[in-house]
XYZ file of C-alpha atoms in Angstrom:
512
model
C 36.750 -118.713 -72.615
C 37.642 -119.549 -68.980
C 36.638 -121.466 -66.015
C 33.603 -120.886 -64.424
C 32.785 -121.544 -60.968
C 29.382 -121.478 -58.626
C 27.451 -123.097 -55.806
C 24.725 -125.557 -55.073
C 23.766 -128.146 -52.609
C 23.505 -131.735 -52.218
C 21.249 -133.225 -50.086
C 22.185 -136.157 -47.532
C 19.071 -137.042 -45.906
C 18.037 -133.507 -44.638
C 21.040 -132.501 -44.400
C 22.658 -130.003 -46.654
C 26.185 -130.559 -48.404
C 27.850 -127.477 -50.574
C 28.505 -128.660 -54.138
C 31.080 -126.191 -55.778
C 30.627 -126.592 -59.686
C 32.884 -125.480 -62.189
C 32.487 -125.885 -65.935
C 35.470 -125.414 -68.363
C 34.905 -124.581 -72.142
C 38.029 -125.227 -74.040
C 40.151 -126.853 -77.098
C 39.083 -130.918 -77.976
C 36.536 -132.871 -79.568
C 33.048 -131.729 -79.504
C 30.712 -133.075 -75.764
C 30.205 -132.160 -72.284
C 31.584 -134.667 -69.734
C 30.426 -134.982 -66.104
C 32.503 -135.803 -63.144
C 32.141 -135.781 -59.563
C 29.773 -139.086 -58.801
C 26.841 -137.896 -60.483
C 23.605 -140.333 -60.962
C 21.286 -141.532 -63.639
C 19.502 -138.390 -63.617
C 22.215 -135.861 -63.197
C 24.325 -137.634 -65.815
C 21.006 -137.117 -67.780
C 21.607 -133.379 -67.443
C 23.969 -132.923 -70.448
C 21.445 -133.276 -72.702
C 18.902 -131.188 -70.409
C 21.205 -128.282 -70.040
C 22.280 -128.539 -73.360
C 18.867 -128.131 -75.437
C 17.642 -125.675 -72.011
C 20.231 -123.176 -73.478
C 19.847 -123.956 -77.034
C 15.882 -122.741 -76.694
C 16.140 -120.230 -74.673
C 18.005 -118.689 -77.937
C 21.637 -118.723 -76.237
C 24.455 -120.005 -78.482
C 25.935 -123.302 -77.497
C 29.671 -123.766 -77.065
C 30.938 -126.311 -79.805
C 34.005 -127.190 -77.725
C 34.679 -129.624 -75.076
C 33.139 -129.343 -72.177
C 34.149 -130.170 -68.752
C 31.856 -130.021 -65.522
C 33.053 -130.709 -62.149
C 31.258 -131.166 -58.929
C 33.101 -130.846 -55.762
C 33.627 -132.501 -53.093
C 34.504 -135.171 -56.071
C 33.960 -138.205 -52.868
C 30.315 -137.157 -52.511
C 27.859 -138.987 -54.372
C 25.582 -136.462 -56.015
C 21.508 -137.378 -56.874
C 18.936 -135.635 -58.646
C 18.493 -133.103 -60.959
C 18.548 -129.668 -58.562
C 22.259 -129.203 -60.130
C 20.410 -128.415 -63.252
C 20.272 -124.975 -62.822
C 23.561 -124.594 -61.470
C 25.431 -126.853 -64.546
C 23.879 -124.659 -67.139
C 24.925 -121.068 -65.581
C 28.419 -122.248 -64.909
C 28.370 -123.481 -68.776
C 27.223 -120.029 -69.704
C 29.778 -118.540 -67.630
C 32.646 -120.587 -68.530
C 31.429 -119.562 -72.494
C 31.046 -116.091 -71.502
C 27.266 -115.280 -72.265
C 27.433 -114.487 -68.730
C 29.730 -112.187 -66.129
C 31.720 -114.885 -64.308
C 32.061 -112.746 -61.385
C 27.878 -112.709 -61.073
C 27.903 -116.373 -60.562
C 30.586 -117.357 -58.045
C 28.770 -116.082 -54.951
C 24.890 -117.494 -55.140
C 23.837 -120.621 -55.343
C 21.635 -121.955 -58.015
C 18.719 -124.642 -56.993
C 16.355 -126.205 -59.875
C 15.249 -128.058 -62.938
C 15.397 -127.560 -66.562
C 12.933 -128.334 -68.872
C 13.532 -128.716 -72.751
C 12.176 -125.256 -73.141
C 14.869 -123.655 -70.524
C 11.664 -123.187 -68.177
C 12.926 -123.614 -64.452
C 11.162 -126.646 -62.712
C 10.462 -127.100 -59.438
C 12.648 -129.533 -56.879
C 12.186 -131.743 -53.660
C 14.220 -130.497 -50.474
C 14.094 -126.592 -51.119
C 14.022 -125.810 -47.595
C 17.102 -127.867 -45.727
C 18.738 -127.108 -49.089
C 18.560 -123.319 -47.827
C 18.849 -123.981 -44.427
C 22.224 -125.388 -45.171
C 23.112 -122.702 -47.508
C 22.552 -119.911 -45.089
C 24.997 -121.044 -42.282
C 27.228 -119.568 -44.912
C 26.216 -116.150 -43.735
C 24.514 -113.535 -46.289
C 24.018 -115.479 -49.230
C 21.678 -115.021 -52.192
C 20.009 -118.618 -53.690
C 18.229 -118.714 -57.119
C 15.372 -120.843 -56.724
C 12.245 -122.270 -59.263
C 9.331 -119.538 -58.817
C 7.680 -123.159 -57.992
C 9.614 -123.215 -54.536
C 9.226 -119.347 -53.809
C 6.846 -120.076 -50.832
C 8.974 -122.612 -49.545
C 12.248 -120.995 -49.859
C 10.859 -118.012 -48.109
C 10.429 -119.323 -44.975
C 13.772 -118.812 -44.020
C 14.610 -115.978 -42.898
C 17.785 -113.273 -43.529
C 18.345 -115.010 -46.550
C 18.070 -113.788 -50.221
C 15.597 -115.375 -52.209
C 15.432 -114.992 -56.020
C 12.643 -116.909 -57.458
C 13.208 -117.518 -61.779
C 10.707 -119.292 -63.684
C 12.643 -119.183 -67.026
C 16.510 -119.692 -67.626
C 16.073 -116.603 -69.718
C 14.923 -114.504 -67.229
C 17.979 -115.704 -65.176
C 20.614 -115.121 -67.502
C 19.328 -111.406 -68.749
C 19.083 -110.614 -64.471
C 22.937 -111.710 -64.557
C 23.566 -109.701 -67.814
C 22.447 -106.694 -66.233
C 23.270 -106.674 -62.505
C 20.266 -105.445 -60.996
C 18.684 -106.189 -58.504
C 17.242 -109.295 -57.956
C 13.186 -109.764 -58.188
C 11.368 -110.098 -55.415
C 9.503 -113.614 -54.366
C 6.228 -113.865 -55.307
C 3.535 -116.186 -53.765
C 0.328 -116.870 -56.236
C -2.782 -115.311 -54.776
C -4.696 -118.818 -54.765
C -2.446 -120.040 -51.252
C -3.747 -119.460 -48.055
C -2.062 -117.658 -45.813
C -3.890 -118.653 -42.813
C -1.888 -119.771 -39.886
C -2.764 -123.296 -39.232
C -2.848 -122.478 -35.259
C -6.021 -120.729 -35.966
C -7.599 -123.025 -37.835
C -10.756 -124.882 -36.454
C -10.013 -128.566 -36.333
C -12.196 -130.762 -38.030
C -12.508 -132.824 -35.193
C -13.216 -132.462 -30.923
C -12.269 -134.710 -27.990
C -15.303 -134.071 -26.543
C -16.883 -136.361 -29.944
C -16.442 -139.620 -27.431
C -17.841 -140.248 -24.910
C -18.173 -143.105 -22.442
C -14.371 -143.368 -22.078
C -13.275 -141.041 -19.376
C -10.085 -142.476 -18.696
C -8.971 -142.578 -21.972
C -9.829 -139.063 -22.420
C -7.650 -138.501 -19.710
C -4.684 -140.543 -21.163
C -5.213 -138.618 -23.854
C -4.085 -135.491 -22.189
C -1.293 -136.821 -20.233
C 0.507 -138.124 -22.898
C -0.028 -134.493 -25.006
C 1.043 -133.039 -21.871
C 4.566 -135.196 -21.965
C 4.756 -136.102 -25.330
C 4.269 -139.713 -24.116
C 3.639 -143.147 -26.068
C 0.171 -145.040 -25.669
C -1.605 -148.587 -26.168
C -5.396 -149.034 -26.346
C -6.644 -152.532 -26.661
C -10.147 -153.097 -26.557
C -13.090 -154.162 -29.306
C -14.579 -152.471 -32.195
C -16.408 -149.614 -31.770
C -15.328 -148.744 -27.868
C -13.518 -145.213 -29.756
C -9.433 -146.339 -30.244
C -9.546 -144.834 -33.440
C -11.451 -141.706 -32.878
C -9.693 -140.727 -29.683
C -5.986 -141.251 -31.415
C -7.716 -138.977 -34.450
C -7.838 -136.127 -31.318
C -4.788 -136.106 -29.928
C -3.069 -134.009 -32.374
C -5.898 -131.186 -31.507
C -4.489 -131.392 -27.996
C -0.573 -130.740 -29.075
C 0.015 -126.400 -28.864
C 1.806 -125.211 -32.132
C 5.351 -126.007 -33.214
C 7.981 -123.926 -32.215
C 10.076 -122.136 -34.771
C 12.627 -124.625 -34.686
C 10.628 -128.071 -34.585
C 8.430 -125.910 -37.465
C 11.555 -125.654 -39.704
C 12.556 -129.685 -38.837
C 8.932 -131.061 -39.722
C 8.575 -128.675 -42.879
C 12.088 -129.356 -44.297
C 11.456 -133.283 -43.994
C 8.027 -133.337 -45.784
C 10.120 -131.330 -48.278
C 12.904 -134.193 -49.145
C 9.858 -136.658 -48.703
C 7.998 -134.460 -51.814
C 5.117 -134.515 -49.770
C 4.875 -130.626 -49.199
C 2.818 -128.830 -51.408
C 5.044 -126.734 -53.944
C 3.049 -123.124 -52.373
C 2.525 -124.749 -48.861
C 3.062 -122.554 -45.721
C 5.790 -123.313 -42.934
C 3.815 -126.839 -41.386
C 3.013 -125.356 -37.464
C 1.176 -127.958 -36.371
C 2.060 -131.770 -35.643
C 2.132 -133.734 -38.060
C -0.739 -137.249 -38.171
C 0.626 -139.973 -40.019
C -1.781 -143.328 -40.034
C 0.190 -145.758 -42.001
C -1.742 -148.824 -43.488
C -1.054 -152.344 -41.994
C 0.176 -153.215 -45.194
C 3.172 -151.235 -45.194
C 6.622 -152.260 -45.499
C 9.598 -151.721 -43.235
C 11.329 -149.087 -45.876
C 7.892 -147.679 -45.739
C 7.929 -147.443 -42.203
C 11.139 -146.729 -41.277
C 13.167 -145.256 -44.807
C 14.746 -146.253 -48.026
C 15.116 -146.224 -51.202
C 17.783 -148.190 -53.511
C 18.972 -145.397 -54.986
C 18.017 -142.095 -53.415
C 16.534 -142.664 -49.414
C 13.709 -141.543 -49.157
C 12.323 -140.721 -45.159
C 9.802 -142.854 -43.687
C 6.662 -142.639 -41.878
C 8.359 -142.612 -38.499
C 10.197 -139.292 -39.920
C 7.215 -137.669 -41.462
C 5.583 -137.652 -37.692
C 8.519 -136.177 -36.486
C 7.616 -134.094 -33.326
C 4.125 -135.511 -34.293
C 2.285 -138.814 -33.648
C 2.501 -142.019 -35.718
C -1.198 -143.860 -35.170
C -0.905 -147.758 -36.022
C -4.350 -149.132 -36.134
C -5.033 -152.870 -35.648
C -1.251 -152.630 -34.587
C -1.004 -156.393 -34.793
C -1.968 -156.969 -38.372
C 1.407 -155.120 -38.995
C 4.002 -157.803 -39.709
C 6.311 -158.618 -36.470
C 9.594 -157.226 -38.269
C 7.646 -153.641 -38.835
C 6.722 -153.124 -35.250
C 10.060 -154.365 -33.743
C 12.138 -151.870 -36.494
C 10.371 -149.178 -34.293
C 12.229 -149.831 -31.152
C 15.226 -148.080 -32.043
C 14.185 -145.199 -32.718
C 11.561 -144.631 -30.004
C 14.888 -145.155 -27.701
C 16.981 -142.570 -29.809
C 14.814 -139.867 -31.556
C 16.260 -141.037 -34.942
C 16.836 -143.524 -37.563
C 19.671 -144.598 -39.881
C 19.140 -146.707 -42.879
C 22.140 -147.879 -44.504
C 22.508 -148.853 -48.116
C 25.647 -149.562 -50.530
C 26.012 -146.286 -51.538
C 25.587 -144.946 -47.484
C 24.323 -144.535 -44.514
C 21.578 -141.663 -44.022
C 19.988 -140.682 -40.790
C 16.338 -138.992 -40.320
C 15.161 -137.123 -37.490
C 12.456 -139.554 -35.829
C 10.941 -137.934 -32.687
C 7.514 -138.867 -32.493
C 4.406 -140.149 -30.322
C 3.366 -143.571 -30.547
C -0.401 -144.790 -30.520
C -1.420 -148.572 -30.837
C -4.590 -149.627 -31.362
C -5.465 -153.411 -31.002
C -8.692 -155.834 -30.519
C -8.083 -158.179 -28.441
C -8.306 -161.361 -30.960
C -8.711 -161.734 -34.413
C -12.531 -161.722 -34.371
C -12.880 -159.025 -32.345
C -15.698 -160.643 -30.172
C -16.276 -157.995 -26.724
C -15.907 -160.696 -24.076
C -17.239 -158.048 -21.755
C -20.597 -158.062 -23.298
C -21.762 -161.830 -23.154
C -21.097 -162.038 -27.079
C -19.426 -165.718 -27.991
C -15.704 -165.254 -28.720
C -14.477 -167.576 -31.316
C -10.607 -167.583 -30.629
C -9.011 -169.818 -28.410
C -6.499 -168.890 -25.759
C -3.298 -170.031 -27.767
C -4.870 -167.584 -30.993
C -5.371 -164.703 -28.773
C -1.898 -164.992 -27.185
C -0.367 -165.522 -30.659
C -2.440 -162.902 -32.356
C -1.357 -159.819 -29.169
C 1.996 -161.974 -29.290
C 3.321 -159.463 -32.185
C 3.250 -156.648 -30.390
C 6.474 -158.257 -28.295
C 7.817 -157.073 -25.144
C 10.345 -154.900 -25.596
C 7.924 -152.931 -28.423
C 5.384 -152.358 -25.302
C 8.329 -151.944 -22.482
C 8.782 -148.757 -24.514
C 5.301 -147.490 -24.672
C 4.588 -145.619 -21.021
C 0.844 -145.779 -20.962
C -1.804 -148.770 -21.922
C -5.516 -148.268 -21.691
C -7.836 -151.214 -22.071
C -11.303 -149.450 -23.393
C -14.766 -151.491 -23.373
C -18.151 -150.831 -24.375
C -20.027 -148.279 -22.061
C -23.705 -148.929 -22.107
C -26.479 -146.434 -22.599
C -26.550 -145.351 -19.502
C -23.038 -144.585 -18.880
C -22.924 -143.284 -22.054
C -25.602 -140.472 -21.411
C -23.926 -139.954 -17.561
C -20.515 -139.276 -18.837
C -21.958 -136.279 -21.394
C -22.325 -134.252 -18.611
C -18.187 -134.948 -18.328
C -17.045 -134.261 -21.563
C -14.558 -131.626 -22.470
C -13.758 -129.846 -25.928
C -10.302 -129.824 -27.271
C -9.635 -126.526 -26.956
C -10.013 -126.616 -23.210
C -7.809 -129.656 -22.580
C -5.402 -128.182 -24.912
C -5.235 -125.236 -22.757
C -4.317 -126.753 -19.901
C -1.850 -129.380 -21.731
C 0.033 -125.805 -22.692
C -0.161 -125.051 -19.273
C 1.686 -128.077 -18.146
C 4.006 -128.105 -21.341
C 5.079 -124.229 -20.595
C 5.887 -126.072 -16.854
C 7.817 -128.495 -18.192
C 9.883 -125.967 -20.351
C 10.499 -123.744 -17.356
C 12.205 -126.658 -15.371
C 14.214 -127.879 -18.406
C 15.415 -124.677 -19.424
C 19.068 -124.936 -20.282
C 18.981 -128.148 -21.535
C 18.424 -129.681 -25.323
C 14.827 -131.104 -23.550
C 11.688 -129.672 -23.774
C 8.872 -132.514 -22.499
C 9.653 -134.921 -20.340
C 9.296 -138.062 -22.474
C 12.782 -137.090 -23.518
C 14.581 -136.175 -19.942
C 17.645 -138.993 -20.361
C 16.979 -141.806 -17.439
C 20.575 -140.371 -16.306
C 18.725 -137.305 -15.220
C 15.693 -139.126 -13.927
C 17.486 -140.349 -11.543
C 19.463 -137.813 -10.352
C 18.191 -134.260 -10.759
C 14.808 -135.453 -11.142
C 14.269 -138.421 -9.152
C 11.150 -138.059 -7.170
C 10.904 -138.688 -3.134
C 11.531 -141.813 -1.530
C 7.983 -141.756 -0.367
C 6.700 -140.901 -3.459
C 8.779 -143.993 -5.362
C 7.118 -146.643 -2.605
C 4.379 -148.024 -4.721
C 7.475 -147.986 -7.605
C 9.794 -149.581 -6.107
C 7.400 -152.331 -4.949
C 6.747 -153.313 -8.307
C 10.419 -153.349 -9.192
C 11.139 -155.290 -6.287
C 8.513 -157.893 -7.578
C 9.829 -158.309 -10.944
C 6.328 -156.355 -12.340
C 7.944 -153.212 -13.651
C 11.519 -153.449 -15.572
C 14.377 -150.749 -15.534
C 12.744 -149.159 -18.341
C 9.269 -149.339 -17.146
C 11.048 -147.610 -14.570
C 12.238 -144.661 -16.105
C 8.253 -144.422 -18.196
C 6.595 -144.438 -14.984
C 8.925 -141.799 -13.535
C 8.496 -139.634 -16.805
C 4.444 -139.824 -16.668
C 4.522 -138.858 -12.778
C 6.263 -135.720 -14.176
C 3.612 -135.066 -16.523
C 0.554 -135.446 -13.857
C 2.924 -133.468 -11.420
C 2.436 -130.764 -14.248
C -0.938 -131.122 -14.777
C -1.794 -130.791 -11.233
C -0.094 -127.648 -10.536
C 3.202 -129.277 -8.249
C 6.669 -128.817 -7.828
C 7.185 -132.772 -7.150
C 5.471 -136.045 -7.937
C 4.177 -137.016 -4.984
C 2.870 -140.484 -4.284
C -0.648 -139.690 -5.653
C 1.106 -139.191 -9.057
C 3.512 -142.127 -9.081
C 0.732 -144.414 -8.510
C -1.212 -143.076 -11.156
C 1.849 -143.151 -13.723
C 2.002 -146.873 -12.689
C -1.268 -147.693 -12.747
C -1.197 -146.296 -17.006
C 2.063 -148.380 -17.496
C 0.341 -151.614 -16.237
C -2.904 -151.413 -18.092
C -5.697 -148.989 -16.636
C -9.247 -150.321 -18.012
C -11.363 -147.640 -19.168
């Protein structure tokens, strides 16, 4: 008997952390003993390793046991070491060749049985694994679909610790991944949305908010009473956004994997994500947490997506204003006593508000029952700095019958505005080739005014309003951003005047 050594990974946040583990089978009293800052449930692992390798008909060593997990300092969670604990143990004992071990790294859960359950956070686990270079990873036949989607990396999908240990025994080649028939393998770009932009009508310049902020990744407000549309055009927007890139694919997919929100035989997610979180929800639920193990919230799960609050001010105060930070940043730390963990956080924002609690349209003649002081308190929680970060407002009303059946005539599918929001996105690209940016909601206000500061004629109408105390620093830098965008969209090099005024009429409130 000897020491046994091989490889797994710990997950902080999305981010990937080697975990050497070694396992040493030698003279003493009787037990296996677990160091290295393991959990709850990966302290619970002795006795799911142990009766794993008992039923799978593989002797048990009746010696002392000692497993170590290094780095010792890192606080290990979960029980994806399962896999990884037993084969050491088996190589330490000798049912296995130690020499078959050292090099791959072993991902998954045992069951009593010794069957090989699937885990959460297959995919950054790889992702991490493979800046190692060539490297095979032993994975449940659960998370073969997942762990496939990276690529020049060795997969070897085990359903049974059996199977694995007889593989090892022999030194064969590994099997090859197998996805079950029932998946489909239809790319989600091709998919026919279940819903259309050109659904509503009656609001044109919504519609057309709509695609600027698609075009420019932009955030948006839409006040306005029941039934003028807020919810169904936010609903669209994602059918406007082109694909995911490759990159942003792999970000999105391996966060809805820690989040065990990705289906265990689910495809590479290629299109942005929709989250719609209740008004109910909490801050942690919101932004992250977890006491134990942190868990990513819903302003991470519509990464490079769009997070839709409806009847934004029912949310409590405390929610909204936790979503300043990272609309500045991109990210979001949440910080516990056993650590700090930061998520990825790059999303669009929509609001959708009535304007008072009982929703009354003034517009139409119908008796509003809140007073002044209610409907200032009741908008009052969506506070200034919250909407000094948001570059476009639209106030919608109810169009009438006959605006309604004038602006059919108007009315554009999806697919067509989505064609020319690639259009103006593949502009965007061009210009900010070379740099970490790819729309220009996230060119740094550094650069806004510098590189791409727009003419002194075109900033008049700008400037004006900055002068008068209307427009802030950072309404500033929004309005400059959306001019960009309907530069794009129109086909110039520049903003020009026409384009700053528009930006500034979105950021001060355009009425639909």
């Amino acid at each position: 008997m000897a020491v046994a050594r091989t490889r797994s990974v710990a997950l902080v946040g999305v981010t990937g952390r080697t975990v050497e583990v070694e396992a040493d089978v030698g003279n003493g009293l009787s037990g296996i003993h677990l160091i290295g800052l393991p959990d709850t449930a990966l302290s619970e692992a002795r006795d799911r390793v142990r009766s794993a390798v008992v039923n799978s008909t593989y002797p048990w060593p009746d010696a002392r046991i000692i497993v170590s997990l290094f780095p010792a300092s890192l606080p290990k969670r979960g029980s994806q070491f399962d896999l990884a604990i037993a084969v050491a143990i088996l190589g330490a004992a000798g049912v296995v060749p130690v020499e078959r071990i050292a090099e791959p790294f072993f991902l998954g859960e045992l069951g009593l049985d010794g069957r090989i359950r699937p885990v959460r956070g297959v995919l950054p686990s790889i992702l991490s694994a493979a800046k190692a270079g060539d490297v095979t990873i032993v994975v449940p036949a659960g998370n073969a679909a997942e762990a496939t989607l990276v690529p020049d990396v060795k997969v070897v999908p085990i359903a049974h610790l059996r199977e694995l240990v007889e593989w090892l025994r022999r030194g064969d080649d590994p099997p090859e991944p197998q996805v079950e028939e029932s998946v489909d393998h239809t790319p989600t770009s091709i998919i026919a949305p279940a819903v259309d932009l050109a659904d509503v009508v009656g609001q044109p310049v919504a519609r057309r908010a709509l695609e600027v902020c698609a075009a420019g990744g932009h955030n948006l407000w839409m006040l306005g009473p029941p039934g003028t549309g807020k919810t169904l055009l936010a609903e669209r927007l994602p059918t406007l956004l082109p694909d995911l890139d490759l990159d942003h694919a792999l970000e999105v997919t391996a966060i809805h994997s820690v989040a065990g929100v990705l289906s265990p035989n689910a495809a590479m997610m290629s299109r942005p994500p929709f989250v719609s979180p209740h008004h109910t929800a909490t801050s942690a639920a919101i932004i992250g947490g977890g006491s134990t193990i942190v868990r990513p919230g819903a302003v991470s799960l519509a990464h490079r997506g769009l997070l839709f609050m409806d009847e934004a001010p029912e949310f409590p105060r405390h929610v909204l204003d936790a979503l300043r930070q990272p609309l500045e940043s991109g990210r979001v730390t949440v910080s516990r006593s056993a650590g700090s963990v930061t998520f990825p956080a790059r999303f669009m924002l929509v609001l959708a508000a009535n304007p008072c609690p009982c929703a009354q349209a003034q517009d139409q003649g119908e008796s509003c029952q809140c007073s002044p002081t209610v409907r200032r308190r009741y908008l009052g929680r969506l506070s200034g700095p919250l909407l000094d970060r948001v570059d476009m407002k639209v106030t919608v009303v109810r169009a009438s019958r006959r605006e309604l059946m004038a602006d059919r005539q108007f009315v554009e599918t999806s697919k067509t505005v989505a064609e020319r929001v690639l259009v103006a996105r593949e502009r965007a690209a061009k210009r900010l080739a070379g740099t970490p940016w790819r729309t220009n909601a996230e060119i740094p206000s550094s650069l806004l005014h510098a590189d791409y500061r727009p003419s002194t004629v075109a900033m008049k109408p700008v400037t004006a309003c900055l002068d008068s105390g209307a427009l802030s620093a950072r309404g500033l830098d929004r309005v400059v951003r959306v001019a960009w965008t309907l530069a794009d969209l129109a086909g110039k090099d520049r903003p020009e005047a026409e384009e700053t005024t528009a930006a500034l009429h979105f950021w001060l409130g355009a009425k639909s």
